[in-house]
C-alpha atoms as a printed R data frame, in Angstrom:
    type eleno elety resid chain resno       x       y       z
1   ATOM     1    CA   UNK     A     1 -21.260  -4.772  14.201
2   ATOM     2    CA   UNK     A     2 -19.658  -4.357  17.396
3   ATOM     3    CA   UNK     A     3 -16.297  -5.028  15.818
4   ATOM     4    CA   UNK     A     4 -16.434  -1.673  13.261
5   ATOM     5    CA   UNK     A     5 -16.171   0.399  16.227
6   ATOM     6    CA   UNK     A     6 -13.686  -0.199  17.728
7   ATOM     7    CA   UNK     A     7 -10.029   1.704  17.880
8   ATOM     8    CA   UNK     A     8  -8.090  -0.915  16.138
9   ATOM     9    CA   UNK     A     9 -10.376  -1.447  13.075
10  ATOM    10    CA   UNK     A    10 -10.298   2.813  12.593
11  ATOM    11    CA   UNK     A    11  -6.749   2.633  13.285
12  ATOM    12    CA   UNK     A    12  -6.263  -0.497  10.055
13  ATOM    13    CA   UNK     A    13  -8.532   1.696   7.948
14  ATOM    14    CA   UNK     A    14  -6.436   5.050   8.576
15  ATOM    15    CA   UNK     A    15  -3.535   2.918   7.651
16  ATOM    16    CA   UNK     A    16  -4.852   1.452   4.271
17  ATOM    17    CA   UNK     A    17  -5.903   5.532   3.148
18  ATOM    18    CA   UNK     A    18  -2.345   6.111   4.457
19  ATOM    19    CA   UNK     A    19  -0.792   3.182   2.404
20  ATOM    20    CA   UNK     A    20  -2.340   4.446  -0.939
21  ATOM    21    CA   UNK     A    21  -1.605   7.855  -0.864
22  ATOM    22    CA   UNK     A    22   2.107   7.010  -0.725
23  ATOM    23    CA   UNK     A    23   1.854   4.167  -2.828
24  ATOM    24    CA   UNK     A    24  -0.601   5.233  -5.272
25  ATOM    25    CA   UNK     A    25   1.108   7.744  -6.936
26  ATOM    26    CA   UNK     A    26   2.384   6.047  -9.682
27  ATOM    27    CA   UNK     A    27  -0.738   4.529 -10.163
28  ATOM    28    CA   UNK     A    28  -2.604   7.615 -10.916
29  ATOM    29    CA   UNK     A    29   0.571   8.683 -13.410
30  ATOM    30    CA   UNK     A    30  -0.068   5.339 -15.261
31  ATOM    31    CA   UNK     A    31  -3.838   6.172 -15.626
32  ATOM    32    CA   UNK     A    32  -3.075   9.709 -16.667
33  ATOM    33    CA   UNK     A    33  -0.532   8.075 -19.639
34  ATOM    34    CA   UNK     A    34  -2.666   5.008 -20.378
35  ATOM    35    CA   UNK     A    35  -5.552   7.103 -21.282
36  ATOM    36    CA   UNK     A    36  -3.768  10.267 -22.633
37  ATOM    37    CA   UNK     A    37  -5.059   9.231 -26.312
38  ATOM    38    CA   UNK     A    38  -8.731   8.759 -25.863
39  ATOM    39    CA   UNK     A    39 -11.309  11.595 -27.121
40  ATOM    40    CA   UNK     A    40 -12.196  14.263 -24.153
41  ATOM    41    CA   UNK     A    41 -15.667  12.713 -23.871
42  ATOM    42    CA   UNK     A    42 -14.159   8.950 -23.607
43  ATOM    43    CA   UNK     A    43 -11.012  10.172 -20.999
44  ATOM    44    CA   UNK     A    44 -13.349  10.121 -18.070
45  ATOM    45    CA   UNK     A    45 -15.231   6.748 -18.605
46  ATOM    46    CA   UNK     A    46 -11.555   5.209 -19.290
47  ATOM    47    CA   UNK     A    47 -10.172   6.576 -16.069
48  ATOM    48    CA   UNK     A    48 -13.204   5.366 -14.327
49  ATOM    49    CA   UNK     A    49 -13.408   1.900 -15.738
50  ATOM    50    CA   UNK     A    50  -9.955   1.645 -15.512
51  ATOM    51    CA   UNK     A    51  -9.139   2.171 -11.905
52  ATOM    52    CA   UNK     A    52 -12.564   0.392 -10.822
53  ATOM    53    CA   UNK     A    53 -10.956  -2.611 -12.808
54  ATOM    54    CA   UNK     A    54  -8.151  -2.327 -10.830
55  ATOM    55    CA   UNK     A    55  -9.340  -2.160  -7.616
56  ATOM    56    CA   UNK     A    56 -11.650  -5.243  -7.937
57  ATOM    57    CA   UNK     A    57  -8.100  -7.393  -9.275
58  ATOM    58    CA   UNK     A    58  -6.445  -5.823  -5.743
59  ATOM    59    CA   UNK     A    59  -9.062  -7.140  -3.678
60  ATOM    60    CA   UNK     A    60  -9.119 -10.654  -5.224
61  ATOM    61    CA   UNK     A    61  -4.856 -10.399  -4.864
62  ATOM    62    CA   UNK     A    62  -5.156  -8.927  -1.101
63  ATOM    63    CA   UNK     A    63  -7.627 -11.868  -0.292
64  ATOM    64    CA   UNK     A    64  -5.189 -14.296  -1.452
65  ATOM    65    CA   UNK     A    65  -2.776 -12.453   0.599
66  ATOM    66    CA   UNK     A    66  -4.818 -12.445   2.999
67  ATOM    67    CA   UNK     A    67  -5.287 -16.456   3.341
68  ATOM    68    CA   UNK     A    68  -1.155 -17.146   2.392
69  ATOM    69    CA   UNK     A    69  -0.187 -14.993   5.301
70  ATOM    70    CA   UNK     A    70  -1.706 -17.984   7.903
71  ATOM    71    CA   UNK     A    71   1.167 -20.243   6.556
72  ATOM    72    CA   UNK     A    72   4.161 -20.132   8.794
73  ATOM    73    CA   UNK     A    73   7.191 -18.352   7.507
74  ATOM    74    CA   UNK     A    74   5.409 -15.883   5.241
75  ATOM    75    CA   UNK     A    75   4.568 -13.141   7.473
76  ATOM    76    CA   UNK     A    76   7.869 -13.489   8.273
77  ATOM    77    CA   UNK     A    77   8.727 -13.081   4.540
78  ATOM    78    CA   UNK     A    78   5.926 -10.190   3.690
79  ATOM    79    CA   UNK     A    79   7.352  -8.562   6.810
80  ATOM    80    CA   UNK     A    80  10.936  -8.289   5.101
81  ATOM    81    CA   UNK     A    81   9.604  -6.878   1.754
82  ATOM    82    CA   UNK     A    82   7.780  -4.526   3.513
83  ATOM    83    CA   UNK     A    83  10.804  -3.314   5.309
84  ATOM    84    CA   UNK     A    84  12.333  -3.203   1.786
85  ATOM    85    CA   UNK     A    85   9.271  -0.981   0.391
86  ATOM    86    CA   UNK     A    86   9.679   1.567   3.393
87  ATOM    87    CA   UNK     A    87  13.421   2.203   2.668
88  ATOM    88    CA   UNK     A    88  12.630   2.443  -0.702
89  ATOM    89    CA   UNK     A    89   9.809   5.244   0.061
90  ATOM    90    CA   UNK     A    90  12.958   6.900   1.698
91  ATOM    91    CA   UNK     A    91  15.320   6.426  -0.868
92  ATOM    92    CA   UNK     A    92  13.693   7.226  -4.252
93  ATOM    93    CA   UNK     A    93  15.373   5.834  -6.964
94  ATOM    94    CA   UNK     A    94  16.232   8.096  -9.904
95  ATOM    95    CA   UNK     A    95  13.015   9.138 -11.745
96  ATOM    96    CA   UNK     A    96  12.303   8.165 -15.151
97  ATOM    97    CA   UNK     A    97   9.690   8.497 -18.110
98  ATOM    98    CA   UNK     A    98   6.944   5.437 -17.090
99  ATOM    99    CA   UNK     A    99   6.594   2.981 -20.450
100 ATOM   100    CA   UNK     A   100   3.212   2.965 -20.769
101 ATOM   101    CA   UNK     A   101   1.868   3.080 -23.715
102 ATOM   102    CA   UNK     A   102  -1.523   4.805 -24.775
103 ATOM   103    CA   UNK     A   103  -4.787   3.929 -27.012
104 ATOM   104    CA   UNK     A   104  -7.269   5.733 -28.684
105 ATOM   105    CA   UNK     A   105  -9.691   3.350 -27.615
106 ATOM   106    CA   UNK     A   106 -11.422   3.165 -24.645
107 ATOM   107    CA   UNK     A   107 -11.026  -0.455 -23.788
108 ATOM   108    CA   UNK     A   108  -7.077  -0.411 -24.997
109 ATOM   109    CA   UNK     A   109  -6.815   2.037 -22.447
110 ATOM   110    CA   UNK     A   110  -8.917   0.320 -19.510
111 ATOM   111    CA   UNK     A   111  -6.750  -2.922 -20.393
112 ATOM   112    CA   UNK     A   112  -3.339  -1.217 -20.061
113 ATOM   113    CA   UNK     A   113  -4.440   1.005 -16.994
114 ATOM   114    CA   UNK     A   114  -5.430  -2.595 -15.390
115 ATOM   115    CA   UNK     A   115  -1.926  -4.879 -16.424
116 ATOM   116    CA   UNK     A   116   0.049  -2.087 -15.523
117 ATOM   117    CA   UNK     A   117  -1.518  -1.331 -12.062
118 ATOM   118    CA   UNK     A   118  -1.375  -5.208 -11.364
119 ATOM   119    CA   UNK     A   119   2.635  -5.481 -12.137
120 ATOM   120    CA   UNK     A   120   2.617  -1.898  -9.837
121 ATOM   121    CA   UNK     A   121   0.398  -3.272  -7.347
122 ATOM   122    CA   UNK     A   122   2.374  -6.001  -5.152
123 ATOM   123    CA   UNK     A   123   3.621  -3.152  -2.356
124 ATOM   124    CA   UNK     A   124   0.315  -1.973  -2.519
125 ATOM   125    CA   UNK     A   125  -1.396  -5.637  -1.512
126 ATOM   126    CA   UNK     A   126   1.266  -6.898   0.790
127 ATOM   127    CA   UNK     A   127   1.076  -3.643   2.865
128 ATOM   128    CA   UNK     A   128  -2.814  -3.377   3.242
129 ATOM   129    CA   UNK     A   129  -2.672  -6.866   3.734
130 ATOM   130    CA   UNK     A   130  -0.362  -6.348   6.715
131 ATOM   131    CA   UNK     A   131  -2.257  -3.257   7.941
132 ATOM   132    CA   UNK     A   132  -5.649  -5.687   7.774
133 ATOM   133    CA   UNK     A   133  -4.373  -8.370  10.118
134 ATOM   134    CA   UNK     A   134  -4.872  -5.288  13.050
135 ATOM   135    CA   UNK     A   135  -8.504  -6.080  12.549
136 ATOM   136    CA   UNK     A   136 -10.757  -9.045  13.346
137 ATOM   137    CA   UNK     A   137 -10.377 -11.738  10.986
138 ATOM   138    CA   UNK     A   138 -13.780 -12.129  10.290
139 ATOM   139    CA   UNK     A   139 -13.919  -8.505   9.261
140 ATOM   140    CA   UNK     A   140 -10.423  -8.375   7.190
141 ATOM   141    CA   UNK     A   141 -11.499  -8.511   3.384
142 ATOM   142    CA   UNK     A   142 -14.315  -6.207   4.254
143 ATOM   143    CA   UNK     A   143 -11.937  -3.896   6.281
144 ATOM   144    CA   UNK     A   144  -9.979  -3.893   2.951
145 ATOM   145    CA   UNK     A   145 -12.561  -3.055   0.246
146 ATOM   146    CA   UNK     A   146 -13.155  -0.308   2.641
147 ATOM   147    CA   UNK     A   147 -10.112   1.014   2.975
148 ATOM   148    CA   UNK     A   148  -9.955   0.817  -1.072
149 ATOM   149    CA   UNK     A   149 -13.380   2.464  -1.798
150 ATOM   150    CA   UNK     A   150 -12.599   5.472   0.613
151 ATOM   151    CA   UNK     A   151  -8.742   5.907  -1.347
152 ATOM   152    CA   UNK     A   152 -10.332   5.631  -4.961
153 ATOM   153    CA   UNK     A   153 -11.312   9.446  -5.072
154 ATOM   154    CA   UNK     A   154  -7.634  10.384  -3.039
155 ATOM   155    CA   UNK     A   155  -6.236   8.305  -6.371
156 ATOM   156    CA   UNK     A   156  -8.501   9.674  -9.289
157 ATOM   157    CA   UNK     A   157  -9.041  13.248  -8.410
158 ATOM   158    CA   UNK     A   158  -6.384  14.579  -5.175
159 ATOM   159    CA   UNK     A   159  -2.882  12.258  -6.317
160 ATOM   160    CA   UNK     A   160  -1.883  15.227  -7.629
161 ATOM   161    CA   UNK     A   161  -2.008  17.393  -4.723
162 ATOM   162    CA   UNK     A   162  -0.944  14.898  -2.348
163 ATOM   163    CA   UNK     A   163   2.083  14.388  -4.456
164 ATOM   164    CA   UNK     A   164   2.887  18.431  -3.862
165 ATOM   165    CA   UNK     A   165   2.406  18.177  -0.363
166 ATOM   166    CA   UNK     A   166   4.444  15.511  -0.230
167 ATOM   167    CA   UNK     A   167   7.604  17.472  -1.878
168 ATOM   168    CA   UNK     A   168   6.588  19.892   0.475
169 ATOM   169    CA   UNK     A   169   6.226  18.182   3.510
170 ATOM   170    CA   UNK     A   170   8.893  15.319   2.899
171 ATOM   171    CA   UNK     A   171   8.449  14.693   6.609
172 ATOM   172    CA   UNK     A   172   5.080  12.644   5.454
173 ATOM   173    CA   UNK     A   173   7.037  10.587   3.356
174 ATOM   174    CA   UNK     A   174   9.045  10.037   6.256
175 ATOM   175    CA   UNK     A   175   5.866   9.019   8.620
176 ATOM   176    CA   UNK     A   176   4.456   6.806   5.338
177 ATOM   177    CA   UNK     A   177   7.821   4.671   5.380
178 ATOM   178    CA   UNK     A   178   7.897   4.277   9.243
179 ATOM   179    CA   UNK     A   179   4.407   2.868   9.215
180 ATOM   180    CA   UNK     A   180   5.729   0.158   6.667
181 ATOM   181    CA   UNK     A   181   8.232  -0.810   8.911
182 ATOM   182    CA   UNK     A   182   5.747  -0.648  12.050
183 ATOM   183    CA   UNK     A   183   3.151  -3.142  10.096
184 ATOM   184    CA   UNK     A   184   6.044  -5.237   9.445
185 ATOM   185    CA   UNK     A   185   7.029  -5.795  12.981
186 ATOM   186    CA   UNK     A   186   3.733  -6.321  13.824
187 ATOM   187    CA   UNK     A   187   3.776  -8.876  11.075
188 ATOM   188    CA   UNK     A   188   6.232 -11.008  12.150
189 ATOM   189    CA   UNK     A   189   5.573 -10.916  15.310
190 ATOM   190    CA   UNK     A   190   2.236 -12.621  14.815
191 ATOM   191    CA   UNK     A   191   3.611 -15.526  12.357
192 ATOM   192    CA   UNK     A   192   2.220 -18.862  13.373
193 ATOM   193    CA   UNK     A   193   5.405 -20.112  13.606
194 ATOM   194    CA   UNK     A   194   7.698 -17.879  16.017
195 ATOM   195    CA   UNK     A   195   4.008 -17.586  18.096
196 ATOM   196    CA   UNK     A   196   4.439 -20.263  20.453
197 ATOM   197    CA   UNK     A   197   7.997 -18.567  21.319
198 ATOM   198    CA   UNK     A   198   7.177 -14.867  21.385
199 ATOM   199    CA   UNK     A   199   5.719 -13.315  24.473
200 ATOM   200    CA   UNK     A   200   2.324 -12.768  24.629
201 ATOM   201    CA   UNK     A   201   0.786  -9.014  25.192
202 ATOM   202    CA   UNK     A   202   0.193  -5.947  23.357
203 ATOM   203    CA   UNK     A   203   3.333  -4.307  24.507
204 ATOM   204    CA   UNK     A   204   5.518  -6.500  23.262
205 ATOM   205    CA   UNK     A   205   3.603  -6.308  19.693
206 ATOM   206    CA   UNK     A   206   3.851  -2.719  20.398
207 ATOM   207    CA   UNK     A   207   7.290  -2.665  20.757
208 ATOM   208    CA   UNK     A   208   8.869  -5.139  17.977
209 ATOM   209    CA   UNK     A   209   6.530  -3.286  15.780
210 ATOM   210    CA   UNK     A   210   8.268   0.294  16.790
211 ATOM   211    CA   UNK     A   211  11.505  -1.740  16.370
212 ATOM   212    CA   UNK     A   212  10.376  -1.954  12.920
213 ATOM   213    CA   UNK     A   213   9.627   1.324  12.034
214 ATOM   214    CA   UNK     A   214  13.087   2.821  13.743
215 ATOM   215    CA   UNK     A   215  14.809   0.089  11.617
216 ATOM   216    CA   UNK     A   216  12.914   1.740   7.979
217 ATOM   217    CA   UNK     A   217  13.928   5.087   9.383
218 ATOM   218    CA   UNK     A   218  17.889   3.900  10.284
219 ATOM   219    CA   UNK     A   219  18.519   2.114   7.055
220 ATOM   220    CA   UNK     A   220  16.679   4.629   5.081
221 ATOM   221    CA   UNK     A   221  18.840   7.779   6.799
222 ATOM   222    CA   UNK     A   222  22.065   5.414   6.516
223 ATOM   223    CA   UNK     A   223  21.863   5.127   2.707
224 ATOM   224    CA   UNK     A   224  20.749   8.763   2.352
225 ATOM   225    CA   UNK     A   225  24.333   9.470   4.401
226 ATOM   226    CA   UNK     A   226  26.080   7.255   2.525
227 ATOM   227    CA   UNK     A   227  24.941   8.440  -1.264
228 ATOM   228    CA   UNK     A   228  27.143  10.871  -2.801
229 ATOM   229    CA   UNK     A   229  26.068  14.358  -2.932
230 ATOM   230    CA   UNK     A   230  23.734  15.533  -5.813
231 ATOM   231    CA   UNK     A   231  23.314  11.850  -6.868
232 ATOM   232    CA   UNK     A   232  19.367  10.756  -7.775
């Protein structure tokens, strides 16, 4: 019990809430679409059923994630993908009408709101996955269907207005790509197989893991530069 309050596990559960809102927007435009077709009275239960759905198949994926990232190489590997993700946060590429396709009945609709958000989902699992390892192992899935259940009302009901402040704010977007790159240094610094080689100590953590997020933040501003004015 001891071990859900302390800072880190508060600080891995502020970063899964964070990790959703920026990566769950498109989530919450697929279960808009997928369920755009139902009756009034049936558009509720479909968004509900739906994203619950959902959630349960991203915490079976994140526990798998979960178990792979103890095999050498692969934080090492997530770690890169996540630095990927962040840059892409940065640099948007140019928006376009989501193919999803609707039903007029319920379960159609809970099916498609489910494949879709598992094709959408792999940011979403590797980076909570990341952000978990800050916690005791013992305590990781169950830090993770935490972090989940607190983001599921953020996702149904205030995607919408996070999106605006977002476009308002762009400097959040900015914050949400540097903590990518700041779980991916921590990442690789803890895979089992540079371990025995790295320096031992939270500073050093501290400080490959600010490496990463100033690496997001340089690529991501070096590719903004570099795109031609006006271009999406």
């Amino acid at each position: 019990m001891e071990e859900f309050m302390t800072a880190s596990f508060w600080l891995a559960v502020g970063q899964i809430i964070m990790i959703d809102i920026l990566l769950g927007g498109d989530n919450a435009v697929v279960i808009a679409l997928a369920c755009r077709n139902l009756p009034a009275k049936q558009r509720t239960k479909g968004i509900i059923y739906g994203t619950a759905g959902a959630i349960i198949l991203r915490v079976i994926l994140i526990a798998f994630a979960l178990a792979l990232l103890s095999i050498p190489y692969l934080k090492v590997v997530g770690a890169l993908l996540l630095l990927w993700i962040g840059v892409k946060l940065l640099v948007p590429e140019a928006e376009g009408d989501h193919n999803i396709s609707s039903s007029d009945k319920l379960w159609g609709a809970v099916k498609t709101v489910i494949i879709a958000d598992l094709v959408m989902s792999v940011d979403n699992v590797l980076a909570i996955a990341g952000a978990a390892q800050g916690a005791h192992q013992e305590h990781q899935l169950a830090l993770v269907i935490f972090g989940l259940l607190v983001s599921i009302p953020i996702i149904i009901g205030g995607s919408q207005l996070v999106l605006k402040l977002m476009e308002r704010f762009p400097v959040i977007i900015t914050l949400g790509a540097m903590l990518l790159g700041w779980i991916a240094g921590q990442m690789a610094y803890t895979d089992p197989a540079f371990k025995p080689y790295l320096p031992e100590g939270a500073y050093w953590s501290y400080a490959v893991a600010a490496a990463g997020a100033l690496l997001v933040l340089a690529i991501g501003k070096g590719i903004q530069a570099r795109k031609p004015v006006g271009a999406g």
